[in-house]
PDB file of C-alpha atoms in Angstrom:
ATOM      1  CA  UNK A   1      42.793 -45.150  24.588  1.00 56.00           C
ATOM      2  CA  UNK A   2      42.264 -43.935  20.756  1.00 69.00           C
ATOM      3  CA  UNK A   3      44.568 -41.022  19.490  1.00 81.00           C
ATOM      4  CA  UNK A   4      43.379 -38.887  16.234  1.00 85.00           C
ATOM      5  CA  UNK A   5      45.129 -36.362  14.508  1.00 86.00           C
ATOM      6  CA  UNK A   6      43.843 -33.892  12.111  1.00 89.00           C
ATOM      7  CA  UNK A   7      45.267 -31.010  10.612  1.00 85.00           C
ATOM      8  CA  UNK A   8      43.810 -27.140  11.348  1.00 83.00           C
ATOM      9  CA  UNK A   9      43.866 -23.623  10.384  1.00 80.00           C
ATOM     10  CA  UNK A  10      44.711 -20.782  12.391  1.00 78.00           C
ATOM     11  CA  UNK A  11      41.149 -19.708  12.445  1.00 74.00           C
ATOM     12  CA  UNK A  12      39.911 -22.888  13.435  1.00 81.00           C
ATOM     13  CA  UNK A  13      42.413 -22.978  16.334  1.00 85.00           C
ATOM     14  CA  UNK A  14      40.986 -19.869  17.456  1.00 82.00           C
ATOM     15  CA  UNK A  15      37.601 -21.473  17.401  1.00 82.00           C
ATOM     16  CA  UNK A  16      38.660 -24.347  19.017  1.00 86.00           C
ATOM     17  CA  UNK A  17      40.017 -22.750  21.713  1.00 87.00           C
ATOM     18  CA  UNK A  18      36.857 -20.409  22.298  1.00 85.00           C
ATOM     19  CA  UNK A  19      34.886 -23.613  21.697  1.00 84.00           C
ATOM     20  CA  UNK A  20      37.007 -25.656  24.859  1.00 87.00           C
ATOM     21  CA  UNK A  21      37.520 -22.338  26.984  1.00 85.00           C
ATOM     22  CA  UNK A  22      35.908 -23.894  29.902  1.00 84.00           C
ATOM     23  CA  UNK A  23      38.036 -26.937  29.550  1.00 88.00           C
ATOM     24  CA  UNK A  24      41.163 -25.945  29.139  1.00 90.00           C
ATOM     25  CA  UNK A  25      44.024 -27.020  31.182  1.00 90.00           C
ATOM     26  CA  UNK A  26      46.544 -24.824  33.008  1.00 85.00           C
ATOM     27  CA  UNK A  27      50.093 -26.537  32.063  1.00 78.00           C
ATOM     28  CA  UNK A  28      52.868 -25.283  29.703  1.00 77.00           C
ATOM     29  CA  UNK A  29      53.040 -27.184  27.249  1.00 80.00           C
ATOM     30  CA  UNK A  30      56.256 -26.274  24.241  1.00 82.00           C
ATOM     31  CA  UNK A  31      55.334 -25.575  20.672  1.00 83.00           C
ATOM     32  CA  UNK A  32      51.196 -25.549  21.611  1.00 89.00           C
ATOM     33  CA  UNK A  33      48.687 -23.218  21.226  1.00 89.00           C
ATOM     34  CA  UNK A  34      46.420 -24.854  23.717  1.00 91.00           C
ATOM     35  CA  UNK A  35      45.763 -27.969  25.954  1.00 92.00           C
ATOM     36  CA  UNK A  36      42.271 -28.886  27.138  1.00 91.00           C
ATOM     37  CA  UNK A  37      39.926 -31.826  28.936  1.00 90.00           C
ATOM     38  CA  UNK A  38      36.540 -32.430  27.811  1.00 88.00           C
ATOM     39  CA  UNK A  39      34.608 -36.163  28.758  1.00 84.00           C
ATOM     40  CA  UNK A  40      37.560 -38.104  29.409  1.00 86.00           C
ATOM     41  CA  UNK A  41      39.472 -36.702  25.666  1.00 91.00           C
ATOM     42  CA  UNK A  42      42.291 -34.341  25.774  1.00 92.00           C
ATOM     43  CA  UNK A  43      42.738 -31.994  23.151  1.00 92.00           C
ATOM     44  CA  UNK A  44      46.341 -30.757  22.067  1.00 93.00           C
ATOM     45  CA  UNK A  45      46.504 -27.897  19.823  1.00 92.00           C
ATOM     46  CA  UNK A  46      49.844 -27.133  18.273  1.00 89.00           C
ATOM     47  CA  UNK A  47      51.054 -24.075  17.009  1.00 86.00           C
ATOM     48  CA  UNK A  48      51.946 -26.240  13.896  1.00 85.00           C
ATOM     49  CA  UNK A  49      48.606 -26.441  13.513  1.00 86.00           C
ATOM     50  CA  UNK A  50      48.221 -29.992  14.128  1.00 88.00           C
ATOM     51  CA  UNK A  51      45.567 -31.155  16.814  1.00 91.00           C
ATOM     52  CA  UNK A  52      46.045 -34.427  19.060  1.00 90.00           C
ATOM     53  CA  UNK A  53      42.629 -36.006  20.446  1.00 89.00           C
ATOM     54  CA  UNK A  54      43.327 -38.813  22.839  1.00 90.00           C
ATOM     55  CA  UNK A  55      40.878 -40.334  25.349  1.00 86.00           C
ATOM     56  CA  UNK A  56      37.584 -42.720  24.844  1.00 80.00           C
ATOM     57  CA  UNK A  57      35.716 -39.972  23.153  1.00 80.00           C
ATOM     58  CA  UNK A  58      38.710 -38.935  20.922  1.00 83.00           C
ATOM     59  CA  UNK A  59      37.070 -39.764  17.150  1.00 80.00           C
ATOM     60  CA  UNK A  60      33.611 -38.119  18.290  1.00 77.00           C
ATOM     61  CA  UNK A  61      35.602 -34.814  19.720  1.00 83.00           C
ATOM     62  CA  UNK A  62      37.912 -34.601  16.252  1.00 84.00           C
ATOM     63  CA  UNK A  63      34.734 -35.235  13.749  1.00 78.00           C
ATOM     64  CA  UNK A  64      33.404 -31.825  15.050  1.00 78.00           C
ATOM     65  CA  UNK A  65      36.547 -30.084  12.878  1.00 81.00           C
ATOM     66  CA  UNK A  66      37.784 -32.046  10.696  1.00 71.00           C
ATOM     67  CA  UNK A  67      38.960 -35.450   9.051  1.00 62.00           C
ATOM     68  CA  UNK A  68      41.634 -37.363  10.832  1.00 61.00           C
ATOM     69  CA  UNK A  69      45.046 -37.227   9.263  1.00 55.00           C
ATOM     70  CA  UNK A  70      45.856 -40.214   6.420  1.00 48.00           C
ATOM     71  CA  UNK A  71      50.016 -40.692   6.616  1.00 42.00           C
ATOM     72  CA  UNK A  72      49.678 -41.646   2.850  1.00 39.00           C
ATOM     73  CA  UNK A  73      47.303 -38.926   2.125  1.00 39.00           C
ATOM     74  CA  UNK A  74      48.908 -36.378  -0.326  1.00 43.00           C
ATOM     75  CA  UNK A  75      49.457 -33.079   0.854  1.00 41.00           C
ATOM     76  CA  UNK A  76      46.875 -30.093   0.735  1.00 43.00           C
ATOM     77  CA  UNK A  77      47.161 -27.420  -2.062  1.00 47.00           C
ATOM     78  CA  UNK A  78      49.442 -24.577  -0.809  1.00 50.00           C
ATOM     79  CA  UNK A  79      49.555 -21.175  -2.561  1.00 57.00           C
ATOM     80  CA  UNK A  80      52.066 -22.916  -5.112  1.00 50.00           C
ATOM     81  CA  UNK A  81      49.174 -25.159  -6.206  1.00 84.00           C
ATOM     82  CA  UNK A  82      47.325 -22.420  -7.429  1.00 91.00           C
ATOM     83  CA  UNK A  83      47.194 -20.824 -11.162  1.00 90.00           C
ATOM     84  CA  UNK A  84      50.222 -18.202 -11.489  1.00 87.00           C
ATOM     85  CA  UNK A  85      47.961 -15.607 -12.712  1.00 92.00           C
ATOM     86  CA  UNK A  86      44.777 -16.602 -10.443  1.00 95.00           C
ATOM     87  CA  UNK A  87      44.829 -12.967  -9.469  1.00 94.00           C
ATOM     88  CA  UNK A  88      43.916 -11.922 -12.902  1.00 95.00           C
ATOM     89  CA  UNK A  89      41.348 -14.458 -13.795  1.00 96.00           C
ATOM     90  CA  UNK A  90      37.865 -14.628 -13.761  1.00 97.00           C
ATOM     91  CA  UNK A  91      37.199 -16.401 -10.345  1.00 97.00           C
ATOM     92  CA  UNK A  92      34.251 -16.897  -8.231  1.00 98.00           C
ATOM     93  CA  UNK A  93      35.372 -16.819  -4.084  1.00 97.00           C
ATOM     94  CA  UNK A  94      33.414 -17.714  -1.136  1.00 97.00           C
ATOM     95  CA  UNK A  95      34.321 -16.781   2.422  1.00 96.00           C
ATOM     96  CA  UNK A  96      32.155 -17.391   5.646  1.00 95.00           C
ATOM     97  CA  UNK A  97      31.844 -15.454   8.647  1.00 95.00           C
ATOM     98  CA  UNK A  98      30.609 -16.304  11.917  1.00 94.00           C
ATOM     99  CA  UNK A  99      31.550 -19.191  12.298  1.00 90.00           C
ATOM    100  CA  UNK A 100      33.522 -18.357  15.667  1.00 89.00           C
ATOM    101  CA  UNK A 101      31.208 -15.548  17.437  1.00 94.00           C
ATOM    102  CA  UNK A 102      28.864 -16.904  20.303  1.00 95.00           C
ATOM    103  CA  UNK A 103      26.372 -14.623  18.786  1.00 97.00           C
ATOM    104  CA  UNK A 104      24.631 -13.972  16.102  1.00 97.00           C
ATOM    105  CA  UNK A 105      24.679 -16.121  12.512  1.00 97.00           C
ATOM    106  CA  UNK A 106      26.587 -17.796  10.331  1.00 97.00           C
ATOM    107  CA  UNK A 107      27.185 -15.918   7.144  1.00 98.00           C
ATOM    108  CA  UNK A 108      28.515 -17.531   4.196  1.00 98.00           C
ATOM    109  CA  UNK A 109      28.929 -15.616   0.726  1.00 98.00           C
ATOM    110  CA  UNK A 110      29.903 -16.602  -2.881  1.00 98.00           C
ATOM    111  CA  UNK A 111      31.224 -13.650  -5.017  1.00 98.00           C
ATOM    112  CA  UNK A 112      31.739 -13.807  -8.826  1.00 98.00           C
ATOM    113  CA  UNK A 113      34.704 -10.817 -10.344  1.00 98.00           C
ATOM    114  CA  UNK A 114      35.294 -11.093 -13.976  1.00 97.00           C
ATOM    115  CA  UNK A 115      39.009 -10.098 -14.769  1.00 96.00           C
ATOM    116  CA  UNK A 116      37.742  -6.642 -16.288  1.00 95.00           C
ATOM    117  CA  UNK A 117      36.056  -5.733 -13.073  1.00 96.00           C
ATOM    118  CA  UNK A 118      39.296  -6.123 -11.045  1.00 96.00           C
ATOM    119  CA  UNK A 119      40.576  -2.601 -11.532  1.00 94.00           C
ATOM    120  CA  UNK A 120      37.502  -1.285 -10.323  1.00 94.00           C
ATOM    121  CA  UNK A 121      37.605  -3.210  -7.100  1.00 95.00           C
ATOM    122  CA  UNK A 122      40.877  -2.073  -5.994  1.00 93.00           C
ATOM    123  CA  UNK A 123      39.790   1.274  -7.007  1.00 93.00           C
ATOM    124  CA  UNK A 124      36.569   1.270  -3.864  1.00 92.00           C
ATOM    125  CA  UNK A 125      39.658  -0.223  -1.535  1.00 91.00           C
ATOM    126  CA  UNK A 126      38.175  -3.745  -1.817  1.00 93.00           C
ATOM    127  CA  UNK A 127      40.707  -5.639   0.410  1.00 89.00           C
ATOM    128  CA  UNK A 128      40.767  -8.006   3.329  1.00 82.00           C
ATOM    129  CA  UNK A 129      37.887  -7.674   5.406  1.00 83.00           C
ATOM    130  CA  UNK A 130      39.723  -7.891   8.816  1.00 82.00           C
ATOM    131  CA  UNK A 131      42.122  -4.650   7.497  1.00 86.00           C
ATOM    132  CA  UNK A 132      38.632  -2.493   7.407  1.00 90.00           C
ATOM    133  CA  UNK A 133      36.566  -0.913   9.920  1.00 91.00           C
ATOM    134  CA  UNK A 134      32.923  -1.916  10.796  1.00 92.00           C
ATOM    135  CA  UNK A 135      31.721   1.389   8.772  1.00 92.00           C
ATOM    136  CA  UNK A 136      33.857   0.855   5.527  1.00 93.00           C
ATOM    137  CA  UNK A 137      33.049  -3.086   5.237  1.00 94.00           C
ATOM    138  CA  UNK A 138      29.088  -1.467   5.464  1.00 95.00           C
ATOM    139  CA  UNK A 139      29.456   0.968   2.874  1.00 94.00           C
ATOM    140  CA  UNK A 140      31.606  -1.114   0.504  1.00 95.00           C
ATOM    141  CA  UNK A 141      29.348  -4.093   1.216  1.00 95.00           C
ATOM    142  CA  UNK A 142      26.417  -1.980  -0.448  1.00 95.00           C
ATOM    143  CA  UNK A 143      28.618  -0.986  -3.407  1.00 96.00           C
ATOM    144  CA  UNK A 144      30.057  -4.493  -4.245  1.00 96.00           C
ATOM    145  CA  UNK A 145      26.067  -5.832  -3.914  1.00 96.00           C
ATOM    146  CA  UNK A 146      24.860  -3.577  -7.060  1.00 95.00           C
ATOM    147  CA  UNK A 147      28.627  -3.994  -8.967  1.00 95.00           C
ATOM    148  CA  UNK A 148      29.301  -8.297  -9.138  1.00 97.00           C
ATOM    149  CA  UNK A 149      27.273 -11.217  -9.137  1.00 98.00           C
ATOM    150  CA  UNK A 150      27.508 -12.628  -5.609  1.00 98.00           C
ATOM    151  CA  UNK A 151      24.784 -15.250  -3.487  1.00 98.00           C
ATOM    152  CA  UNK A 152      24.243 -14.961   0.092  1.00 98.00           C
ATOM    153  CA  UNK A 153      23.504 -17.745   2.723  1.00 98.00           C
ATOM    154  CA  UNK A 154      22.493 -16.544   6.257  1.00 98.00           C
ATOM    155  CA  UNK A 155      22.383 -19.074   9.024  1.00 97.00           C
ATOM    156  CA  UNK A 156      20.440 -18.310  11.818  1.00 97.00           C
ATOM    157  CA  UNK A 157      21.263 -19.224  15.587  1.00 97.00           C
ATOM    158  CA  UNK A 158      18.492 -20.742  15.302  1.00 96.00           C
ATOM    159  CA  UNK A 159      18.675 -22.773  12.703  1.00 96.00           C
ATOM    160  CA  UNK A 160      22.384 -23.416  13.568  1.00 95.00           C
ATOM    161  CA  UNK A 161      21.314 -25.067  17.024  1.00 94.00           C
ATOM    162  CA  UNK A 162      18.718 -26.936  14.970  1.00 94.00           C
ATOM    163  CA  UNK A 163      21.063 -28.352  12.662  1.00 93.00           C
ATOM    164  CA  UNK A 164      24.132 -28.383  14.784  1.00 87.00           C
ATOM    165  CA  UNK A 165      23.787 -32.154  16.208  1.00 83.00           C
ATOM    166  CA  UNK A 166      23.667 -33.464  12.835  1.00 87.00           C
ATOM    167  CA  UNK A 167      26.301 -31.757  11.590  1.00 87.00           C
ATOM    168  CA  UNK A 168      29.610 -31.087  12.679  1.00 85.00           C
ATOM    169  CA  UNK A 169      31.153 -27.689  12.290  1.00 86.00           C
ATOM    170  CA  UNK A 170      33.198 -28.340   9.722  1.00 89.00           C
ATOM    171  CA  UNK A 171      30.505 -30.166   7.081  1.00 91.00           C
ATOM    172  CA  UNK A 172      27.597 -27.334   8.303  1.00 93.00           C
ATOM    173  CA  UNK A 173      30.190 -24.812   6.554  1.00 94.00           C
ATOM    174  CA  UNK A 174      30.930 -26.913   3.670  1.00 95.00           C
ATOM    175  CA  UNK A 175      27.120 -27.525   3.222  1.00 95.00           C
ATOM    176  CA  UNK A 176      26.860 -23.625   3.039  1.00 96.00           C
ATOM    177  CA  UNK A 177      30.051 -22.865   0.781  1.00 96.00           C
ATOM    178  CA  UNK A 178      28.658 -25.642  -1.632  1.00 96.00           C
ATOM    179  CA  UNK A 179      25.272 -24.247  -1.947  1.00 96.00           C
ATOM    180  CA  UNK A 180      26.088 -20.743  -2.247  1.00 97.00           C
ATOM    181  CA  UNK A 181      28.542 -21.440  -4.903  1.00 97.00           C
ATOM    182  CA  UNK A 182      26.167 -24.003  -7.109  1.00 96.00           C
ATOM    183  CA  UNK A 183      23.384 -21.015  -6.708  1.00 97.00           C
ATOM    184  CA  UNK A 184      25.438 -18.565  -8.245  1.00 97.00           C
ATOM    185  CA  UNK A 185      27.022 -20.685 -10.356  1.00 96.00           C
ATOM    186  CA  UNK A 186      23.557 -21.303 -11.631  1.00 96.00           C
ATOM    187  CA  UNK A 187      23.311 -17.329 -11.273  1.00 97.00           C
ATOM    188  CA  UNK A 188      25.316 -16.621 -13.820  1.00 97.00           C
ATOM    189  CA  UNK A 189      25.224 -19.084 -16.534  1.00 95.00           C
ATOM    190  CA  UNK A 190      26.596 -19.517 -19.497  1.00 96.00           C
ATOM    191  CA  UNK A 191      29.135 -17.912 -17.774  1.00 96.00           C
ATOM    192  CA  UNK A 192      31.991 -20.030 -16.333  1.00 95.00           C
ATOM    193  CA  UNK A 193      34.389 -18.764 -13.694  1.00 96.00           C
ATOM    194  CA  UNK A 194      37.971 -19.634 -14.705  1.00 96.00           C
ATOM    195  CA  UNK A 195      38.380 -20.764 -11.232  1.00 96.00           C
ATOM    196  CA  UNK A 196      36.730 -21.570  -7.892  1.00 96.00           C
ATOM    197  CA  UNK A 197      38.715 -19.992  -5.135  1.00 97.00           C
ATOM    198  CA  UNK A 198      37.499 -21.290  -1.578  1.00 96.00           C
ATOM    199  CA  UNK A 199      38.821 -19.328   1.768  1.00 94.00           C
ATOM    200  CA  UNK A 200      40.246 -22.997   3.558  1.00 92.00           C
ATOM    201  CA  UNK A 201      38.848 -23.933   6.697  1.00 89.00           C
ATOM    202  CA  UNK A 202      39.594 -27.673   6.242  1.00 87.00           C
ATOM    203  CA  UNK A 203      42.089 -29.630   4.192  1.00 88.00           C
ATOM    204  CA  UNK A 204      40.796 -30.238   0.435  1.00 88.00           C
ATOM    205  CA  UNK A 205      40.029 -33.954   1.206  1.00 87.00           C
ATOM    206  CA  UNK A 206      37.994 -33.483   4.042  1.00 88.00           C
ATOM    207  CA  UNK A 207      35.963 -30.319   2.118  1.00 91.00           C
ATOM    208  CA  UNK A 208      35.112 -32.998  -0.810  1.00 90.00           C
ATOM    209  CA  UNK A 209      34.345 -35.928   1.263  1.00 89.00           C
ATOM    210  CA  UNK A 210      31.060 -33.721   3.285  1.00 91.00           C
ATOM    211  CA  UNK A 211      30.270 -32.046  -0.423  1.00 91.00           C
ATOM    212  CA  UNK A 212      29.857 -35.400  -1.455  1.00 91.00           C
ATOM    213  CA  UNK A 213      27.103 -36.017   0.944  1.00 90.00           C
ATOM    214  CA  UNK A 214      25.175 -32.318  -0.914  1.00 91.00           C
ATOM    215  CA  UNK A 215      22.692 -32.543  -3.523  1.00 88.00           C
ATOM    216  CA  UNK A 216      24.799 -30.704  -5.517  1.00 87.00           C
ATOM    217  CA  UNK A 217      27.827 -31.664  -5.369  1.00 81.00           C
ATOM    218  CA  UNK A 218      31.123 -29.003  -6.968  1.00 79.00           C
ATOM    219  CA  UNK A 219      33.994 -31.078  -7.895  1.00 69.00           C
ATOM    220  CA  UNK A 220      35.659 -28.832 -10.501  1.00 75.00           C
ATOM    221  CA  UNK A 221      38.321 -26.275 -10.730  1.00 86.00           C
ATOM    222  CA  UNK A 222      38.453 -26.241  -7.368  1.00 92.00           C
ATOM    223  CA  UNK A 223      40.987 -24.522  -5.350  1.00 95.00           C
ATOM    224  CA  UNK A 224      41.621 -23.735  -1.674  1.00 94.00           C
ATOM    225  CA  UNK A 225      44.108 -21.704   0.280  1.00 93.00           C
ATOM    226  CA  UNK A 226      43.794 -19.849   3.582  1.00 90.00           C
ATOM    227  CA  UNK A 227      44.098 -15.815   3.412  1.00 90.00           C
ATOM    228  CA  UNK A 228      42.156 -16.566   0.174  1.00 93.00           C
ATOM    229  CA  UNK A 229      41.426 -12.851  -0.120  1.00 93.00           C
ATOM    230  CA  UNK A 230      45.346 -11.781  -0.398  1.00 92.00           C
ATOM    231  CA  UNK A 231      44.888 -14.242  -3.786  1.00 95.00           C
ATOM    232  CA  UNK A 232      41.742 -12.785  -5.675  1.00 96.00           C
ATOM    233  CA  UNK A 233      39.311 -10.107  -4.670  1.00 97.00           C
ATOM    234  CA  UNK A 234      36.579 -12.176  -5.244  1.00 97.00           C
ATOM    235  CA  UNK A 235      37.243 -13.717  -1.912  1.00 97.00           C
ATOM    236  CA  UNK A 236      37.312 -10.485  -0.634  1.00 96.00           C
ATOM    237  CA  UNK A 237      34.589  -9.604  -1.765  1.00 97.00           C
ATOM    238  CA  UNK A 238      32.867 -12.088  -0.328  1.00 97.00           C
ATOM    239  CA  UNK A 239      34.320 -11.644   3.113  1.00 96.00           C
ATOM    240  CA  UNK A 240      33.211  -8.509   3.053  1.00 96.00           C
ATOM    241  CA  UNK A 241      29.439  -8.794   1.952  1.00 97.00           C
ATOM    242  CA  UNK A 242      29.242 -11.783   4.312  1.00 97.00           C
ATOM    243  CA  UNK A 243      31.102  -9.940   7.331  1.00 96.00           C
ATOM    244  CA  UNK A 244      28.432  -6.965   6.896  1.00 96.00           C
ATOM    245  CA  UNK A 245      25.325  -9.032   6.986  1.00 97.00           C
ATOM    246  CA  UNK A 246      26.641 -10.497  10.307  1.00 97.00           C
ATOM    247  CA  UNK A 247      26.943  -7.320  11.131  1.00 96.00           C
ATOM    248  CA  UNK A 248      23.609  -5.688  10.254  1.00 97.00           C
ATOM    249  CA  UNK A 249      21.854  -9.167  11.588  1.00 97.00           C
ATOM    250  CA  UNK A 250      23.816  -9.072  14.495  1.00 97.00           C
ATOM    251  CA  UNK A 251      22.500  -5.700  15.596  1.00 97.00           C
ATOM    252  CA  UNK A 252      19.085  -6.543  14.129  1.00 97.00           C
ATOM    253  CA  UNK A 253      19.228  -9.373  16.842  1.00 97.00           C
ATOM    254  CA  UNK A 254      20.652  -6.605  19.517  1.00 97.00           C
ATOM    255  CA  UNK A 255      17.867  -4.049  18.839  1.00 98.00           C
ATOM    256  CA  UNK A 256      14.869  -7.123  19.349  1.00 97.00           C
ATOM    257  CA  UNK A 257      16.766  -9.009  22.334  1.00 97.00           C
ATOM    258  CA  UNK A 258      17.164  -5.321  24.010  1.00 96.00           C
ATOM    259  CA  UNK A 259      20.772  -5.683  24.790  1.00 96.00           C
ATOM    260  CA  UNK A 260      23.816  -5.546  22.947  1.00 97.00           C
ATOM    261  CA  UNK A 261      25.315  -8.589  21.690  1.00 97.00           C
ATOM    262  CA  UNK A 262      29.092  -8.858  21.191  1.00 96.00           C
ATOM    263  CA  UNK A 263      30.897 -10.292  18.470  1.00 94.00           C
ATOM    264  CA  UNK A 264      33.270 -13.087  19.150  1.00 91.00           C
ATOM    265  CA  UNK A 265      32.993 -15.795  22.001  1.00 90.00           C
ATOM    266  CA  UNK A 266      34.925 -14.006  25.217  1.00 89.00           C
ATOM    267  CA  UNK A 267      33.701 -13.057  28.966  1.00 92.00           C
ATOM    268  CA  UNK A 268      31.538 -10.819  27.322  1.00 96.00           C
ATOM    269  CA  UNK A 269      29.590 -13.168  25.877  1.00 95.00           C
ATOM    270  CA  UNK A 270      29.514 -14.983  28.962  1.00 95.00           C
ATOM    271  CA  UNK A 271      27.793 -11.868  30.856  1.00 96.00           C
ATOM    272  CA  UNK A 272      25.113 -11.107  28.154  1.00 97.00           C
ATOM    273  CA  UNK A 273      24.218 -14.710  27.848  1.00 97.00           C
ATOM    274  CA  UNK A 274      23.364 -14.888  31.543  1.00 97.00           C
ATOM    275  CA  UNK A 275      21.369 -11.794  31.403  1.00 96.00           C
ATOM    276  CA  UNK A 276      19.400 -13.110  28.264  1.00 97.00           C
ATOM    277  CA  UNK A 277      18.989 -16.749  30.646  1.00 96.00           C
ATOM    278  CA  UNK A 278      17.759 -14.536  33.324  1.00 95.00           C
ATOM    279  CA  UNK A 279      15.340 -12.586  31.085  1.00 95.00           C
ATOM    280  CA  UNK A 280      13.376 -15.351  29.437  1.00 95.00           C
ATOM    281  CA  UNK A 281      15.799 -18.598  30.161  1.00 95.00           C
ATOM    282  CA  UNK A 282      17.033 -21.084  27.032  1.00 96.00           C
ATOM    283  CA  UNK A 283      14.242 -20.478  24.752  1.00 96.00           C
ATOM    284  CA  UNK A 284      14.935 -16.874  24.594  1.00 97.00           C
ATOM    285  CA  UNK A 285      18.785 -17.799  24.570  1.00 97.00           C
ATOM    286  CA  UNK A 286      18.975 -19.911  21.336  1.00 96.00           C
ATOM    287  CA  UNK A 287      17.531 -17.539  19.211  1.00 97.00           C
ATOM    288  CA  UNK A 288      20.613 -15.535  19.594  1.00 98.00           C
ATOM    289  CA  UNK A 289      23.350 -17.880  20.275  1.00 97.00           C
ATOM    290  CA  UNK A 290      25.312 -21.309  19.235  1.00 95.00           C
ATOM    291  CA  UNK A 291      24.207 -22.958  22.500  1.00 93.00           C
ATOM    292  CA  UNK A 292      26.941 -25.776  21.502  1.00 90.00           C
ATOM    293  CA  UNK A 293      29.831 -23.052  22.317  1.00 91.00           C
ATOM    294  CA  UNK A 294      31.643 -23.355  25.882  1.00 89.00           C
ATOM    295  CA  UNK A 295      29.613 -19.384  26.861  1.00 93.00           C
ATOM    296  CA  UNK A 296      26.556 -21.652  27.586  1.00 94.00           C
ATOM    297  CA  UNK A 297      27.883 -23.424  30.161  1.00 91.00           C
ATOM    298  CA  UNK A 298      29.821 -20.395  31.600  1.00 92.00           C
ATOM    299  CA  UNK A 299      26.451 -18.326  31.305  1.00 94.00           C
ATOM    300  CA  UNK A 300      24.532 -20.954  33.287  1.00 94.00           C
ATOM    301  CA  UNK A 301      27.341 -20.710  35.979  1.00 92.00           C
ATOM    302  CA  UNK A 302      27.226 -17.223  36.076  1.00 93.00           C
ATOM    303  CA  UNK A 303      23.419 -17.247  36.855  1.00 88.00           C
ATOM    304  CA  UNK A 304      24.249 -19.934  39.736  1.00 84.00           C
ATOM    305  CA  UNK A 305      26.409 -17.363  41.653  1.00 74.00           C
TER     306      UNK A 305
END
């Protein structure tokens, strides 16, 4: 029996433990988050943050999030790694969202704020996404689009379940934080961002070893930390111009499907997916949803009753 260990954020926890819902086990376990069974592999979630695979599938299960943990590997960059002043500079910031609702897509944007610009920003309340309602993110969303440089990437459900066996959560969302970044990069030129500020969802290593596998591969001035957006409002920014075309697609896809779709990956999700199975079966069902999520097998079990 294999045992991998890799290292996770506290967002990817939460979409881990949407992702196993239908596996998970119902024993206390001390200083965990979550404990689940899926094809003869246990999963052990910490609230360290650390995540224990062990069973026959364990290395297949642990490549969907991330890279297995290298004792000898140095540590990833904390806040302290960053530039003192990295909330003055110029930075360009990426953030995704999306990444752990059943429906709708996966938004990823890339934001460029010059230093001069940063005043103005805090000025229209530009702040953490998740501290805003659905209404401000919407308006401010439309004011950030026509005030900074910023590239958008919208991933489709459909697209997502197209791509999704080939690549792993973790490298699809690389894949899009990459590209959006060398197109605005590109974008802007000559202009050179004093930094690259990344929102972390995966250790530095692990974000470098999938880029390598890109076409264009960003290397340079690099810099990751979670709660990116409490560091520089370009992440912010980009939280919040990628959190408000999930949104707007999201309700786009409500409006055609003829039912609404709910953010997030709960019993909801389980309910509307059966309805959209009963209404015109899979087909209809991947064009809304990331069929690899544990609501498709709940939604199919739902119908069965």
């Amino acid at each position: 029996m294999s045992n991998v260990i890799i290292k996770a954020t506290n967002d990817q926890l939460s979409q881990m433990k949407a992702y196993y819902r239908s596996y998970l086990l119902n024993k206390q376990i001390p200083y965990t988050s979550f404990a689940a069974k899926k094809d003869g592999t246990t999963i052990t979630a910490y609230t360290s943050g650390k995540v224990m695979f062990q069973g026959t599938n364990a290395a297949i299960e642990a490549d969907k999030w991330g890279e297995a943990q290298d004792k000898q590997a140095k540590p990833a960059k904390t806040a302290s790694s960053l530039p003192k002043n990295i909330s003055q500079l110029s930075v360009l910031g990426s953030d995704e969202v999306g990444n752990g609702s059943y429906f709708g897509p996966l938004t990823v944007c890339a934001a460029y704020v010059k230093r001069d610009q940063l005043a103005e920003l805090r000025k229209l309340g530009v702040r953490d996404s998740k501290e805003l309602k659905d209404s401000q993110i919407i308006q401010l969303a439309d004011i950030l689009k026509k005030t900074i440089p910023y590239k958008l990437l919208v991933l489709s459900p459909e697209k997502y379940n197209e791509i999704q066996p080939k690549y792993n959560a973790v490298r699809m969302k690389v894949a899009l934080h990459n590209q959006a970044i060398h197109l605005l990069l590109k974008k802007i030129e000559p202009e050179k961002p004093e930094a690259i500020l990344i929102d972390q969802f995966t250790p530095e290593a692990n974000f470098k070893k999938y880029a390598r596998l890109e076409k264009n591969q960003l290397q340079e001035k690099l810099y990751f930390v979670t709660k990116g957006e409490q560091y520089h409002l370009a992440v912010a920014a980009a939280s919040i111009i990628s959190r408000a075309s999930f949104l707007e697609e999201l309700h786009k896809a409500s409006a055609e499907a003829g039912i609404t779709l709910p953010s997030g990956a709960g019993t909801k999700s389980d309910q509307v997916a059966a309805k959209l199975l009963e209404k015109g079966g899979m087909p209809m069902l991947e064009k809304y949803a990331k069929l690899h999520f544990a609501n498709t097998e709940k939604a199919l079990k739902l119908l069965k009753k």
